């Protein structure tokens, strides 16, 4: 679980990012989750855009994506989801660890 300070830090880092995935009419599927998992391994922090024609609730989409990709759901703002997962190979972000 991320702390409030860690989430705030990640939100500030994600602010300038553009969404690299879109969830549309088809909703969330295994292929999308797999691709998001791979992107998180490379980037650690990504944005996912939810299109207007998506029939699923944005909170459900966020939870499904975070569970499926084993990532942290940092934020859902408007139709954009921010996900974080610490990379095994390409660590780029340093989160403050609590004692």
Backbone as XML, in Angstrom:
<?xml version="1.0"?>
<chain id="A" units="angstrom">
  <residue number="1" name="UNK">
    <atom name="N" x="0.829" y="-1.196" z="0.000"/>
    <atom name="CA" x="0.000" y="0.000" z="0.000"/>
    <atom name="C" x="0.870" y="1.255" z="0.000"/>
  </residue>
  <residue number="2" name="UNK">
    <atom name="N" x="0.442" y="2.231" z="-0.754"/>
    <atom name="CA" x="1.144" y="3.505" z="-0.798"/>
    <atom name="C" x="0.616" y="4.437" z="0.286"/>
  </residue>
  <residue number="3" name="UNK">
    <atom name="N" x="1.514" y="5.242" z="0.844"/>
    <atom name="CA" x="1.087" y="6.242" z="1.814"/>
    <atom name="C" x="0.572" y="7.474" z="1.065"/>
  </residue>
  <residue number="4" name="UNK">
    <atom name="N" x="-0.042" y="8.385" z="1.800"/>
    <atom name="CA" x="-0.535" y="9.626" z="1.200"/>
    <atom name="C" x="0.591" y="10.436" z="0.577"/>
  </residue>
  <residue number="5" name="UNK">
    <atom name="N" x="1.731" y="10.490" z="1.277"/>
    <atom name="CA" x="2.875" y="11.252" z="0.750"/>
    <atom name="C" x="3.414" y="10.617" z="-0.527"/>
  </residue>
  <residue number="6" name="UNK">
    <atom name="N" x="3.474" y="9.288" z="-0.546"/>
    <atom name="CA" x="3.955" y="8.598" z="-1.739"/>
    <atom name="C" x="3.010" y="8.840" z="-2.909"/>
  </residue>
  <residue number="7" name="UNK">
    <atom name="N" x="1.708" y="8.796" z="-2.650"/>
    <atom name="CA" x="0.734" y="9.051" z="-3.719"/>
    <atom name="C" x="0.850" y="10.478" z="-4.233"/>
  </residue>
  <residue number="8" name="UNK">
    <atom name="N" x="1.039" y="11.418" z="-3.323"/>
    <atom name="CA" x="1.205" y="12.817" z="-3.733"/>
    <atom name="C" x="2.425" y="12.980" z="-4.625"/>
  </residue>
  <residue number="9" name="UNK">
    <atom name="N" x="3.513" y="12.335" z="-4.240"/>
    <atom name="CA" x="4.744" y="12.373" z="-5.038"/>
    <atom name="C" x="4.497" y="11.786" z="-6.432"/>
  </residue>
  <residue number="10" name="UNK">
    <atom name="N" x="3.830" y="10.636" z="-6.486"/>
    <atom name="CA" x="3.561" y="9.981" z="-7.770"/>
    <atom name="C" x="2.617" y="10.807" z="-8.628"/>
  </residue>
  <residue number="11" name="UNK">
    <atom name="N" x="1.618" y="11.449" z="-8.005"/>
    <atom name="CA" x="0.708" y="12.307" z="-8.765"/>
    <atom name="C" x="1.468" y="13.459" z="-9.401"/>
  </residue>
  <residue number="12" name="UNK">
    <atom name="N" x="2.416" y="14.030" z="-8.653"/>
    <atom name="CA" x="3.191" y="15.150" z="-9.209"/>
    <atom name="C" x="4.054" y="14.671" z="-10.371"/>
  </residue>
  <residue number="13" name="UNK">
    <atom name="N" x="4.600" y="13.468" z="-10.277"/>
    <atom name="CA" x="5.409" y="12.912" z="-11.365"/>
    <atom name="C" x="4.546" y="12.571" z="-12.583"/>
  </residue>
  <residue number="14" name="UNK">
    <atom name="N" x="3.305" y="12.149" z="-12.343"/>
    <atom name="CA" x="2.428" y="11.719" z="-13.432"/>
    <atom name="C" x="1.776" y="12.904" z="-14.146"/>
  </residue>
  <residue number="15" name="UNK">
    <atom name="N" x="1.808" y="14.068" z="-13.514"/>
    <atom name="CA" x="1.078" y="15.216" z="-14.049"/>
    <atom name="C" x="1.403" y="15.501" z="-15.517"/>
  </residue>
  <residue number="16" name="UNK">
    <atom name="N" x="2.674" y="15.434" z="-15.877"/>
    <atom name="CA" x="3.083" y="15.794" z="-17.244"/>
    <atom name="C" x="3.020" y="14.622" z="-18.222"/>
  </residue>
  <residue number="17" name="UNK">
    <atom name="N" x="2.677" y="13.429" z="-17.743"/>
    <atom name="CA" x="2.616" y="12.262" z="-18.630"/>
    <atom name="C" x="1.353" y="12.292" z="-19.489"/>
  </residue>
  <residue number="18" name="UNK">
    <atom name="N" x="1.467" y="11.724" z="-20.674"/>
    <atom name="CA" x="0.293" y="11.530" z="-21.523"/>
    <atom name="C" x="-0.180" y="10.087" z="-21.381"/>
  </residue>
  <residue number="19" name="UNK">
    <atom name="N" x="-1.492" y="9.847" z="-21.473"/>
    <atom name="CA" x="-1.980" y="8.464" z="-21.399"/>
    <atom name="C" x="-1.411" y="7.630" z="-22.545"/>
  </residue>
  <residue number="20" name="UNK">
    <atom name="N" x="-0.960" y="6.418" z="-22.230"/>
    <atom name="CA" x="-0.409" y="5.558" z="-23.288"/>
    <atom name="C" x="-1.347" y="4.395" z="-23.618"/>
  </residue>
  <residue number="21" name="UNK">
    <atom name="N" x="-2.410" y="4.241" z="-22.843"/>
    <atom name="CA" x="-3.422" y="3.226" z="-23.142"/>
    <atom name="C" x="-4.793" y="3.866" z="-23.071"/>
  </residue>
  <residue number="22" name="UNK">
    <atom name="N" x="-5.741" y="3.288" z="-23.827"/>
    <atom name="CA" x="-7.120" y="3.754" z="-23.800"/>
    <atom name="C" x="-8.036" y="2.563" z="-23.564"/>
  </residue>
  <residue number="23" name="UNK">
    <atom name="N" x="-9.010" y="2.755" z="-22.700"/>
    <atom name="CA" x="-10.026" y="1.733" z="-22.471"/>
    <atom name="C" x="-11.295" y="2.234" z="-23.142"/>
  </residue>
  <residue number="24" name="UNK">
    <atom name="N" x="-11.784" y="1.463" z="-24.104"/>
    <atom name="CA" x="-12.937" y="1.894" z="-24.878"/>
    <atom name="C" x="-14.112" y="0.966" z="-24.704"/>
  </residue>
  <residue number="25" name="UNK">
    <atom name="N" x="-14.861" y="0.805" z="-25.794"/>
    <atom name="CA" x="-16.100" y="0.034" z="-25.788"/>
    <atom name="C" x="-15.887" y="-1.410" z="-25.322"/>
  </residue>
  <residue number="26" name="UNK">
    <atom name="N" x="-14.752" y="-1.980" z="-25.692"/>
    <atom name="CA" x="-14.479" y="-3.371" z="-25.313"/>
    <atom name="C" x="-14.202" y="-3.547" z="-23.832"/>
  </residue>
  <residue number="27" name="UNK">
    <atom name="N" x="-13.926" y="-2.453" z="-23.135"/>
    <atom name="CA" x="-13.624" y="-2.545" z="-21.708"/>
    <atom name="C" x="-12.240" y="-3.126" z="-21.466"/>
  </residue>
  <residue number="28" name="UNK">
    <atom name="N" x="-12.069" y="-3.701" z="-20.290"/>
    <atom name="CA" x="-10.780" y="-4.255" z="-19.890"/>
    <atom name="C" x="-10.739" y="-5.728" z="-20.286"/>
  </residue>
  <residue number="29" name="UNK">
    <atom name="N" x="-9.643" y="-6.138" z="-20.942"/>
    <atom name="CA" x="-9.485" y="-7.555" z="-21.279"/>
    <atom name="C" x="-8.084" y="-8.017" z="-20.876"/>
  </residue>
  <residue number="30" name="UNK">
    <atom name="N" x="-7.840" y="-9.315" z="-20.979"/>
    <atom name="CA" x="-6.557" y="-9.880" z="-20.535"/>
    <atom name="C" x="-5.379" y="-9.313" z="-21.308"/>
  </residue>
  <residue number="31" name="UNK">
    <atom name="N" x="-5.566" y="-9.092" z="-22.611"/>
    <atom name="CA" x="-4.484" y="-8.565" z="-23.434"/>
    <atom name="C" x="-4.084" y="-7.155" z="-22.987"/>
  </residue>
  <residue number="32" name="UNK">
    <atom name="N" x="-5.087" y="-6.328" z="-22.691"/>
    <atom name="CA" x="-4.822" y="-4.973" z="-22.221"/>
    <atom name="C" x="-4.064" y="-5.005" z="-20.892"/>
  </residue>
  <residue number="33" name="UNK">
    <atom name="N" x="-4.507" y="-5.866" z="-19.981"/>
    <atom name="CA" x="-3.846" y="-5.985" z="-18.677"/>
    <atom name="C" x="-2.399" y="-6.428" z="-18.855"/>
  </residue>
  <residue number="34" name="UNK">
    <atom name="N" x="-2.170" y="-7.386" z="-19.769"/>
    <atom name="CA" x="-0.805" y="-7.865" z="-20.023"/>
    <atom name="C" x="0.074" y="-6.734" z="-20.551"/>
  </residue>
  <residue number="35" name="UNK">
    <atom name="N" x="-0.438" y="-5.970" z="-21.506"/>
    <atom name="CA" x="0.328" y="-4.866" z="-22.079"/>
    <atom name="C" x="0.606" y="-3.784" z="-21.039"/>
  </residue>
  <residue number="36" name="UNK">
    <atom name="N" x="-0.358" y="-3.491" z="-20.196"/>
    <atom name="CA" x="-0.167" y="-2.495" z="-19.142"/>
    <atom name="C" x="0.890" y="-2.985" z="-18.150"/>
  </residue>
  <residue number="37" name="UNK">
    <atom name="N" x="0.856" y="-4.255" z="-17.822"/>
    <atom name="CA" x="1.872" y="-4.833" z="-16.935"/>
    <atom name="C" x="3.270" y="-4.679" z="-17.513"/>
  </residue>
  <residue number="38" name="UNK">
    <atom name="N" x="3.403" y="-4.938" z="-18.819"/>
    <atom name="CA" x="4.711" y="-4.798" z="-19.478"/>
    <atom name="C" x="5.158" y="-3.334" z="-19.507"/>
  </residue>
  <residue number="39" name="UNK">
    <atom name="N" x="4.225" y="-2.430" z="-19.772"/>
    <atom name="CA" x="4.560" y="-1.003" z="-19.807"/>
    <atom name="C" x="4.977" y="-0.514" z="-18.426"/>
  </residue>
  <residue number="40" name="UNK">
    <atom name="N" x="4.323" y="-1.013" z="-17.384"/>
    <atom name="CA" x="4.678" y="-0.620" z="-16.018"/>
    <atom name="C" x="6.079" y="-1.093" z="-15.647"/>
  </residue>
  <residue number="41" name="UNK">
    <atom name="N" x="6.471" y="-2.257" z="-16.157"/>
    <atom name="CA" x="7.824" y="-2.761" z="-15.878"/>
    <atom name="C" x="8.869" y="-1.818" z="-16.470"/>
  </residue>
  <residue number="42" name="UNK">
    <atom name="N" x="8.568" y="-1.231" z="-17.616"/>
    <atom name="CA" x="9.511" y="-0.327" z="-18.278"/>
    <atom name="C" x="9.443" y="1.075" z="-17.692"/>
  </residue>
  <residue number="43" name="UNK">
    <atom name="N" x="8.225" y="1.568" z="-17.442"/>
    <atom name="CA" x="8.052" y="2.988" z="-17.070"/>
    <atom name="C" x="7.763" y="3.234" z="-15.597"/>
  </residue>
  <residue number="44" name="UNK">
    <atom name="N" x="7.245" y="2.262" z="-14.901"/>
    <atom name="CA" x="6.833" y="2.342" z="-13.492"/>
    <atom name="C" x="5.565" y="3.164" z="-13.253"/>
  </residue>
  <residue number="45" name="UNK">
    <atom name="N" x="5.384" y="4.255" z="-13.978"/>
    <atom name="CA" x="4.242" y="5.138" z="-13.752"/>
    <atom name="C" x="3.593" y="5.436" z="-15.099"/>
  </residue>
  <residue number="46" name="UNK">
    <atom name="N" x="2.303" y="5.108" z="-15.240"/>
    <atom name="CA" x="1.624" y="5.356" z="-16.516"/>
    <atom name="C" x="0.231" y="5.932" z="-16.281"/>
  </residue>
  <residue number="47" name="UNK">
    <atom name="N" x="-0.287" y="6.540" z="-17.331"/>
    <atom name="CA" x="-1.669" y="7.008" z="-17.333"/>
    <atom name="C" x="-2.459" y="6.180" z="-18.342"/>
  </residue>
  <residue number="48" name="UNK">
    <atom name="N" x="-3.702" y="5.898" z="-17.988"/>
    <atom name="CA" x="-4.617" y="5.184" z="-18.865"/>
    <atom name="C" x="-5.857" y="6.065" z="-19.021"/>
  </residue>
  <residue number="49" name="UNK">
    <atom name="N" x="-6.267" y="6.273" z="-20.251"/>
    <atom name="CA" x="-7.427" y="7.116" z="-20.541"/>
    <atom name="C" x="-8.660" y="6.233" z="-20.735"/>
  </residue>
  <residue number="50" name="UNK">
    <atom name="N" x="-9.780" y="6.664" z="-20.175"/>
    <atom name="CA" x="-11.044" y="5.953" z="-20.368"/>
    <atom name="C" x="-11.869" y="6.751" z="-21.376"/>
  </residue>
  <residue number="51" name="UNK">
    <atom name="N" x="-12.203" y="6.115" z="-22.481"/>
    <atom name="CA" x="-12.948" y="6.797" z="-23.537"/>
    <atom name="C" x="-14.427" y="6.920" z="-23.170"/>
  </residue>
  <residue number="52" name="UNK">
    <atom name="N" x="-15.108" y="7.845" z="-23.837"/>
    <atom name="CA" x="-16.527" y="8.087" z="-23.563"/>
    <atom name="C" x="-17.393" y="6.850" z="-23.825"/>
  </residue>
  <residue number="53" name="UNK">
    <atom name="N" x="-16.979" y="6.017" z="-24.806"/>
    <atom name="CA" x="-17.809" y="4.860" z="-25.158"/>
    <atom name="C" x="-17.563" y="3.644" z="-24.262"/>
  </residue>
  <residue number="54" name="UNK">
    <atom name="N" x="-16.737" y="3.784" z="-23.242"/>
    <atom name="CA" x="-16.499" y="2.682" z="-22.307"/>
    <atom name="C" x="-17.738" y="2.499" z="-21.439"/>
  </residue>
  <residue number="55" name="UNK">
    <atom name="N" x="-18.256" y="1.273" z="-21.397"/>
    <atom name="CA" x="-19.498" y="1.018" z="-20.679"/>
    <atom name="C" x="-19.278" y="0.721" z="-19.198"/>
  </residue>
  <residue number="56" name="UNK">
    <atom name="N" x="-18.029" y="0.468" z="-18.810"/>
    <atom name="CA" x="-17.731" y="0.155" z="-17.412"/>
    <atom name="C" x="-17.521" y="1.440" z="-16.611"/>
  </residue>
  <residue number="57" name="UNK">
    <atom name="N" x="-17.768" y="1.371" z="-15.320"/>
    <atom name="CA" x="-17.533" y="2.494" z="-14.421"/>
    <atom name="C" x="-16.024" y="2.728" z="-14.289"/>
  </residue>
  <residue number="58" name="UNK">
    <atom name="N" x="-15.608" y="3.973" z="-14.250"/>
    <atom name="CA" x="-14.171" y="4.282" z="-14.223"/>
    <atom name="C" x="-13.486" y="3.726" z="-12.980"/>
  </residue>
  <residue number="59" name="UNK">
    <atom name="N" x="-14.198" y="3.687" z="-11.847"/>
    <atom name="CA" x="-13.610" y="3.110" z="-10.629"/>
    <atom name="C" x="-13.393" y="1.607" z="-10.778"/>
  </residue>
  <residue number="60" name="UNK">
    <atom name="N" x="-14.360" y="0.938" z="-11.417"/>
    <atom name="CA" x="-14.219" y="-0.504" z="-11.671"/>
    <atom name="C" x="-13.054" y="-0.774" z="-12.614"/>
  </residue>
  <residue number="61" name="UNK">
    <atom name="N" x="-12.912" y="0.058" z="-13.652"/>
    <atom name="CA" x="-11.811" y="-0.097" z="-14.604"/>
    <atom name="C" x="-10.482" y="0.063" z="-13.872"/>
  </residue>
  <residue number="62" name="UNK">
    <atom name="N" x="-10.381" y="1.088" z="-13.028"/>
    <atom name="CA" x="-9.150" y="1.327" z="-12.273"/>
    <atom name="C" x="-8.789" y="0.158" z="-11.379"/>
  </residue>
  <residue number="63" name="UNK">
    <atom name="N" x="-9.775" y="-0.362" z="-10.657"/>
    <atom name="CA" x="-9.524" y="-1.498" z="-9.762"/>
    <atom name="C" x="-9.142" y="-2.749" z="-10.537"/>
  </residue>
  <residue number="64" name="UNK">
    <atom name="N" x="-9.838" y="-3.000" z="-11.641"/>
    <atom name="CA" x="-9.543" y="-4.183" z="-12.460"/>
    <atom name="C" x="-8.127" y="-4.116" z="-13.020"/>
  </residue>
  <residue number="65" name="UNK">
    <atom name="N" x="-7.746" y="-2.943" z="-13.540"/>
    <atom name="CA" x="-6.402" y="-2.785" z="-14.099"/>
    <atom name="C" x="-5.335" y="-2.933" z="-13.025"/>
  </residue>
  <residue number="66" name="UNK">
    <atom name="N" x="-5.547" y="-2.314" z="-11.871"/>
    <atom name="CA" x="-4.522" y="-2.382" z="-10.830"/>
    <atom name="C" x="-4.373" y="-3.806" z="-10.285"/>
  </residue>
  <residue number="67" name="UNK">
    <atom name="N" x="-5.498" y="-4.508" z="-10.111"/>
    <atom name="CA" x="-5.419" y="-5.893" z="-9.637"/>
    <atom name="C" x="-4.767" y="-6.789" z="-10.676"/>
  </residue>
  <residue number="68" name="UNK">
    <atom name="N" x="-5.206" y="-6.643" z="-11.928"/>
    <atom name="CA" x="-4.701" y="-7.506" z="-13.000"/>
    <atom name="C" x="-3.215" y="-7.312" z="-13.245"/>
  </residue>
  <residue number="69" name="UNK">
    <atom name="N" x="-2.742" y="-6.072" z="-13.185"/>
    <atom name="CA" x="-1.327" y="-5.786" z="-13.442"/>
    <atom name="C" x="-0.510" y="-5.798" z="-12.148"/>
  </residue>
  <residue number="70" name="UNK">
    <atom name="N" x="-1.156" y="-6.108" z="-11.027"/>
    <atom name="CA" x="-0.522" y="-6.079" z="-9.699"/>
    <atom name="C" x="0.165" y="-4.737" z="-9.455"/>
  </residue>
  <residue number="71" name="UNK">
    <atom name="N" x="-0.554" y="-3.673" z="-9.747"/>
    <atom name="CA" x="-0.021" y="-2.318" z="-9.615"/>
    <atom name="C" x="-0.819" y="-1.550" z="-8.567"/>
  </residue>
  <residue number="72" name="UNK">
    <atom name="N" x="-0.273" y="-0.419" z="-8.164"/>
    <atom name="CA" x="-0.963" y="0.469" z="-7.229"/>
    <atom name="C" x="-1.809" y="1.466" z="-8.012"/>
  </residue>
  <residue number="73" name="UNK">
    <atom name="N" x="-3.041" y="1.635" z="-7.600"/>
    <atom name="CA" x="-3.906" y="2.650" z="-8.192"/>
    <atom name="C" x="-3.608" y="3.959" z="-7.477"/>
  </residue>
  <residue number="74" name="UNK">
    <atom name="N" x="-2.915" y="4.867" z="-8.166"/>
    <atom name="CA" x="-2.498" y="6.124" z="-7.553"/>
    <atom name="C" x="-3.645" y="7.115" z="-7.541"/>
  </residue>
  <residue number="75" name="UNK">
    <atom name="N" x="-4.350" y="7.224" z="-8.677"/>
    <atom name="CA" x="-5.361" y="8.266" z="-8.787"/>
    <atom name="C" x="-6.311" y="7.965" z="-9.935"/>
  </residue>
  <residue number="76" name="UNK">
    <atom name="N" x="-7.566" y="8.354" z="-9.746"/>
    <atom name="CA" x="-8.520" y="8.403" z="-10.845"/>
    <atom name="C" x="-9.031" y="9.831" z="-10.866"/>
  </residue>
  <residue number="77" name="UNK">
    <atom name="N" x="-8.722" y="10.544" z="-11.935"/>
    <atom name="CA" x="-9.161" y="11.930" z="-12.033"/>
    <atom name="C" x="-9.809" y="12.115" z="-13.403"/>
  </residue>
  <residue number="78" name="UNK">
    <atom name="N" x="-11.068" y="12.537" z="-13.386"/>
    <atom name="CA" x="-11.799" y="12.631" z="-14.646"/>
    <atom name="C" x="-11.873" y="11.254" z="-15.276"/>
  </residue>
  <residue number="79" name="UNK">
    <atom name="N" x="-11.449" y="11.146" z="-16.528"/>
    <atom name="CA" x="-11.424" y="9.858" z="-17.212"/>
    <atom name="C" x="-10.000" y="9.340" z="-17.375"/>
  </residue>
  <residue number="80" name="UNK">
    <atom name="N" x="-9.137" y="9.684" z="-16.433"/>
    <atom name="CA" x="-7.743" y="9.250" z="-16.495"/>
    <atom name="C" x="-7.377" y="8.505" z="-15.215"/>
  </residue>
  <residue number="81" name="UNK">
    <atom name="N" x="-6.712" y="7.369" z="-15.405"/>
    <atom name="CA" x="-6.257" y="6.541" z="-14.289"/>
    <atom name="C" x="-4.735" y="6.605" z="-14.249"/>
  </residue>
  <residue number="82" name="UNK">
    <atom name="N" x="-4.176" y="6.764" z="-13.061"/>
    <atom name="CA" x="-2.722" y="6.737" z="-12.894"/>
    <atom name="C" x="-2.369" y="5.461" z="-12.127"/>
  </residue>
  <residue number="83" name="UNK">
    <atom name="N" x="-1.464" y="4.667" z="-12.728"/>
    <atom name="CA" x="-1.029" y="3.410" z="-12.118"/>
    <atom name="C" x="0.475" y="3.437" z="-11.859"/>
  </residue>
  <residue number="84" name="UNK">
    <atom name="N" x="0.887" y="2.793" z="-10.769"/>
    <atom name="CA" x="2.309" y="2.697" z="-10.428"/>
    <atom name="C" x="2.635" y="1.270" z="-10.036"/>
  </residue>
  <residue number="85" name="UNK">
    <atom name="N" x="3.780" y="0.806" z="-10.514"/>
    <atom name="CA" x="4.296" y="-0.485" z="-10.076"/>
    <atom name="C" x="5.812" y="-0.399" z="-10.089"/>
  </residue>
  <residue number="86" name="UNK">
    <atom name="N" x="6.422" y="-0.716" z="-8.955"/>
    <atom name="CA" x="7.880" y="-0.661" z="-8.878"/>
    <atom name="C" x="8.467" y="-1.664" z="-9.857"/>
  </residue>
  <residue number="87" name="UNK">
    <atom name="N" x="9.414" y="-1.200" z="-10.662"/>
    <atom name="CA" x="10.041" y="-2.044" z="-11.671"/>
    <atom name="C" x="11.116" y="-2.920" z="-11.038"/>
  </residue>
  <residue number="88" name="UNK">
    <atom name="N" x="11.238" y="-4.149" z="-11.527"/>
    <atom name="CA" x="12.304" y="-5.033" z="-11.050"/>
    <atom name="C" x="13.629" y="-4.689" z="-11.730"/>
  </residue>
  <residue number="89" name="UNK">
    <atom name="N" x="13.565" y="-4.347" z="-13.017"/>
    <atom name="CA" x="14.769" y="-4.110" z="-13.818"/>
    <atom name="C" x="15.118" y="-2.629" z="-13.975"/>
  </residue>
  <residue number="90" name="UNK">
    <atom name="N" x="14.116" y="-1.779" z="-14.156"/>
    <atom name="CA" x="14.346" y="-0.378" z="-14.540"/>
    <atom name="C" x="13.857" y="0.611" z="-13.486"/>
  </residue>
  <residue number="91" name="UNK">
    <atom name="N" x="14.361" y="0.493" z="-12.260"/>
    <atom name="CA" x="13.916" y="1.424" z="-11.218"/>
    <atom name="C" x="14.269" y="2.856" z="-11.590"/>
  </residue>
  <residue number="92" name="UNK">
    <atom name="N" x="13.242" y="3.712" z="-11.624"/>
    <atom name="CA" x="13.459" y="5.110" z="-11.978"/>
    <atom name="C" x="13.003" y="6.052" z="-10.867"/>
  </residue>
  <residue number="93" name="UNK">
    <atom name="N" x="11.955" y="5.668" z="-10.167"/>
    <atom name="CA" x="11.384" y="6.533" z="-9.128"/>
    <atom name="C" x="11.803" y="6.032" z="-7.749"/>
  </residue>
  <residue number="94" name="UNK">
    <atom name="N" x="12.232" y="6.949" z="-6.913"/>
    <atom name="CA" x="12.593" y="6.621" z="-5.541"/>
    <atom name="C" x="11.460" y="7.071" z="-4.620"/>
  </residue>
  <residue number="95" name="UNK">
    <atom name="N" x="10.786" y="6.116" z="-4.020"/>
    <atom name="CA" x="9.732" y="6.451" z="-3.070"/>
    <atom name="C" x="10.327" y="6.472" z="-1.675"/>
  </residue>
  <residue number="96" name="UNK">
    <atom name="N" x="9.855" y="7.405" z="-0.869"/>
    <atom name="CA" x="10.298" y="7.460" z="0.513"/>
    <atom name="C" x="9.708" y="6.268" z="1.255"/>
  </residue>
  <residue number="97" name="UNK">
    <atom name="N" x="10.559" y="5.524" z="1.910"/>
    <atom name="CA" x="10.096" y="4.365" z="2.680"/>
    <atom name="C" x="9.887" y="4.792" z="4.122"/>
  </residue>
  <residue number="98" name="UNK">
    <atom name="N" x="8.831" y="4.300" z="4.701"/>
    <atom name="CA" x="8.569" y="4.603" z="6.100"/>
    <atom name="C" x="9.229" y="3.540" z="6.977"/>
  </residue>
  <residue number="99" name="UNK">
    <atom name="N" x="9.683" y="3.924" z="8.165"/>
    <atom name="CA" x="10.331" y="2.945" z="9.053"/>
    <atom name="C" x="9.371" y="1.897" z="9.547"/>
  </residue>
</chain>
